[in-house]
GROMACS .gro file of C-alpha atoms in nm:
model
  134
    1UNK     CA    1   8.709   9.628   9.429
    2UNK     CA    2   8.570   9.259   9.435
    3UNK     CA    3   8.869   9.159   9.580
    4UNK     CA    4   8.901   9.447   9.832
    5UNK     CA    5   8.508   9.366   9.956
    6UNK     CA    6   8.597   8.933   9.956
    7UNK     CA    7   8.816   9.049  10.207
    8UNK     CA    8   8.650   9.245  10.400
    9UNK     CA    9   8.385   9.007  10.432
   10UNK     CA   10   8.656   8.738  10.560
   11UNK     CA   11   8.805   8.995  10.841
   12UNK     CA   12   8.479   9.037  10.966
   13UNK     CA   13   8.367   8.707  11.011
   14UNK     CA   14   8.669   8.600  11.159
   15UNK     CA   15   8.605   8.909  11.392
   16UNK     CA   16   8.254   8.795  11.466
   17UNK     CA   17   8.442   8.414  11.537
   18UNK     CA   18   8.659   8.548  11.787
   19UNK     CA   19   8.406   8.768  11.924
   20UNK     CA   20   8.159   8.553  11.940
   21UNK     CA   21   8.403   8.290  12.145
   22UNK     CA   22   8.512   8.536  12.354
   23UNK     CA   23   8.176   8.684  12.456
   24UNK     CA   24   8.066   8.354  12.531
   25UNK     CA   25   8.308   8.231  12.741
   26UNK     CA   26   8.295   8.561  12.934
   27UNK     CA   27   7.955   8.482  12.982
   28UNK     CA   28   8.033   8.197  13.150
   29UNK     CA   29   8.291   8.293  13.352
   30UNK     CA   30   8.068   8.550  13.518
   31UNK     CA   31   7.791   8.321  13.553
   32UNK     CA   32   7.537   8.555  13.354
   33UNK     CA   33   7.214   8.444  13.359
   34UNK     CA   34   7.070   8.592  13.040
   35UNK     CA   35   7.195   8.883  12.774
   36UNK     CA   36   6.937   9.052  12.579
   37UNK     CA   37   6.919   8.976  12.185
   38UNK     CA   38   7.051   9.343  12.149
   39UNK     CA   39   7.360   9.301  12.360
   40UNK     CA   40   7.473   8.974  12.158
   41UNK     CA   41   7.414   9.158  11.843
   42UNK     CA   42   7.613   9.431  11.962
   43UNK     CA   43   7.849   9.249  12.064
   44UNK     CA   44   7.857   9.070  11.741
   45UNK     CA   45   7.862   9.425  11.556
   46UNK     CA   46   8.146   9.531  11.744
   47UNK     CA   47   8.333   9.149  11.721
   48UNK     CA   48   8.301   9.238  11.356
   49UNK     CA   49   8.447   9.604  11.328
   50UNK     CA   50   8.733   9.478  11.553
   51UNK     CA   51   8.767   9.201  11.262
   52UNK     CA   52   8.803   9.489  10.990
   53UNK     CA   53   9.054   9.668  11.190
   54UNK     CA   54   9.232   9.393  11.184
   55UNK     CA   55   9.298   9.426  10.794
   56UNK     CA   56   9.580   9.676  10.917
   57UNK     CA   57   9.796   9.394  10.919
   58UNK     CA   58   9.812   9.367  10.560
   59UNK     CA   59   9.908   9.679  10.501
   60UNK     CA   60  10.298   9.719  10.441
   61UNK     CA   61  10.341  10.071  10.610
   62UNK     CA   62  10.400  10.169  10.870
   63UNK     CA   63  10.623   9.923  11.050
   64UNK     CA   64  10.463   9.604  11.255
   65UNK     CA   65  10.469   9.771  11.592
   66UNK     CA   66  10.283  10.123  11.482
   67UNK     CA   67  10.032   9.902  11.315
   68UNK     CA   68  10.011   9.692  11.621
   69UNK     CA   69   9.998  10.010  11.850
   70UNK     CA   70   9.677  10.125  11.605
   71UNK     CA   71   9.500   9.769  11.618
   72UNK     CA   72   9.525   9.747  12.030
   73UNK     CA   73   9.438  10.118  12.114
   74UNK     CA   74   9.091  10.128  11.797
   75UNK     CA   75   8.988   9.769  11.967
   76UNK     CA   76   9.048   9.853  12.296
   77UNK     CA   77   8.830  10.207  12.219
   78UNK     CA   78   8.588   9.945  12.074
   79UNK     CA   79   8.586   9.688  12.343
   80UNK     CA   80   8.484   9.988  12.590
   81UNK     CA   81   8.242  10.118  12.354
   82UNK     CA   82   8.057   9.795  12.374
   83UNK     CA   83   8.110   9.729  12.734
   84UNK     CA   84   7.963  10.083  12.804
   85UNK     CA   85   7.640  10.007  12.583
   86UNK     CA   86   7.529   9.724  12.676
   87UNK     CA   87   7.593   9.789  13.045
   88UNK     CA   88   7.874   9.589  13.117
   89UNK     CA   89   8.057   9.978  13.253
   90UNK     CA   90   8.147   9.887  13.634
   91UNK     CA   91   8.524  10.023  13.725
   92UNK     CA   92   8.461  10.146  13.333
   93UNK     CA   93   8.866  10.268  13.275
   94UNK     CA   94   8.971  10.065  13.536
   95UNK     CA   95   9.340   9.855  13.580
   96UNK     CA   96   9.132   9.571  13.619
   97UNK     CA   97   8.937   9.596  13.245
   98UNK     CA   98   9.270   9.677  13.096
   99UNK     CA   99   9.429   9.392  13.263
  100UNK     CA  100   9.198   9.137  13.178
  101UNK     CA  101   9.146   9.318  12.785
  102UNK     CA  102   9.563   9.285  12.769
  103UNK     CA  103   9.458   8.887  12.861
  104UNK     CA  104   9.244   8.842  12.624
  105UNK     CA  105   9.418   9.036  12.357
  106UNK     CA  106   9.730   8.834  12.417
  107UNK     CA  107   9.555   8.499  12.387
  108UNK     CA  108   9.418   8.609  12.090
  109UNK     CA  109   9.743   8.667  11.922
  110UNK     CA  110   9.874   8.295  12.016
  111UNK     CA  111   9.540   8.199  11.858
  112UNK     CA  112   9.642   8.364  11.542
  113UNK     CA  113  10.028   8.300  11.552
  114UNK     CA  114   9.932   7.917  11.600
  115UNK     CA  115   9.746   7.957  11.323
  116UNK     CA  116   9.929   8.149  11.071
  117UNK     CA  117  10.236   7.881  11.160
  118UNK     CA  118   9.998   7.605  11.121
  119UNK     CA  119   9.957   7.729  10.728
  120UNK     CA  120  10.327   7.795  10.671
  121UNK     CA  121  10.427   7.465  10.785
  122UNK     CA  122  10.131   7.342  10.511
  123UNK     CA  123  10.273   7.542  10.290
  124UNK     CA  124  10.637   7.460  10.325
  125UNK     CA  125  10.518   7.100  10.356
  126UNK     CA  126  10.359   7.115   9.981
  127UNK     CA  127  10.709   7.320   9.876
  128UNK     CA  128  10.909   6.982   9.953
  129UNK     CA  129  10.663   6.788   9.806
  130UNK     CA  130  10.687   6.951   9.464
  131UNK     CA  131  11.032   6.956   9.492
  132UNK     CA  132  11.115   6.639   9.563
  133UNK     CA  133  10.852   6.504   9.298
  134UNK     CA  134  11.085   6.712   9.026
   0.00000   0.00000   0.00000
């Protein structure tokens, strides 16, 4: 159970992260001039949930794409859900929102490939090591 909660705790951070990032540069991008302390901590709410969801990944069934297909469709429902509370709900189901959520989504999985190679290429790199020093 310890383990199970450790975990938990670590998707949702790195939810929150990513969220956090994401909201921010948003922010910019649409030159807002101020957000409410309730929107960011909705948004950070929501940044973690989306984080959690994300522990579908380390599941072993069903196959990658149905778990994929799960992950995109709960944090797109999420990424509307938030968009619709804290007002952000112009063109709400619009092309345009899913174009720009299928953006983001897909940068967001370079982020993470990059960085899941990044620690196999550690860990390979440590493999040689030790068996070199044998």
């Amino acid at each position: 159970m310890k383990i199970i909660m450790k975990k938990a705790v670590y998707y949702f951070l790195i939810g929150i992260g990513f969220g956090s990032i994401i909201y921010s540069l948003t922010l910019i991008l649409n030159n807002a001039n101020s957000q409410a302390p309730w929107q960011i901590g909705m948004v950070v709410l929501v940044s973690g949930c989306m984080g959690l969801v994300s522990m579908i990944f380390a599941l072993d069934y069903p196959a990658f794409i149905w778990r994929l297909i799960v992950h995109f469709l709960a944090v797109y429902t999420m990424y509307l859900f938030v968009n619709q509370i804290i007002g952000n709900s112009k063109n709400f189901l619009s092309l345009s929102i899913l174009a720009q959520f299928l953006l983001v989504y897909a940068l967001v999985w370079a982020v993470v490939v990059f960085m899941i190679r990044q620690k196999v290429a550690k860990i390979n790199e440590k493999l040689r090591e030790r068996k070199h020093s044998l």
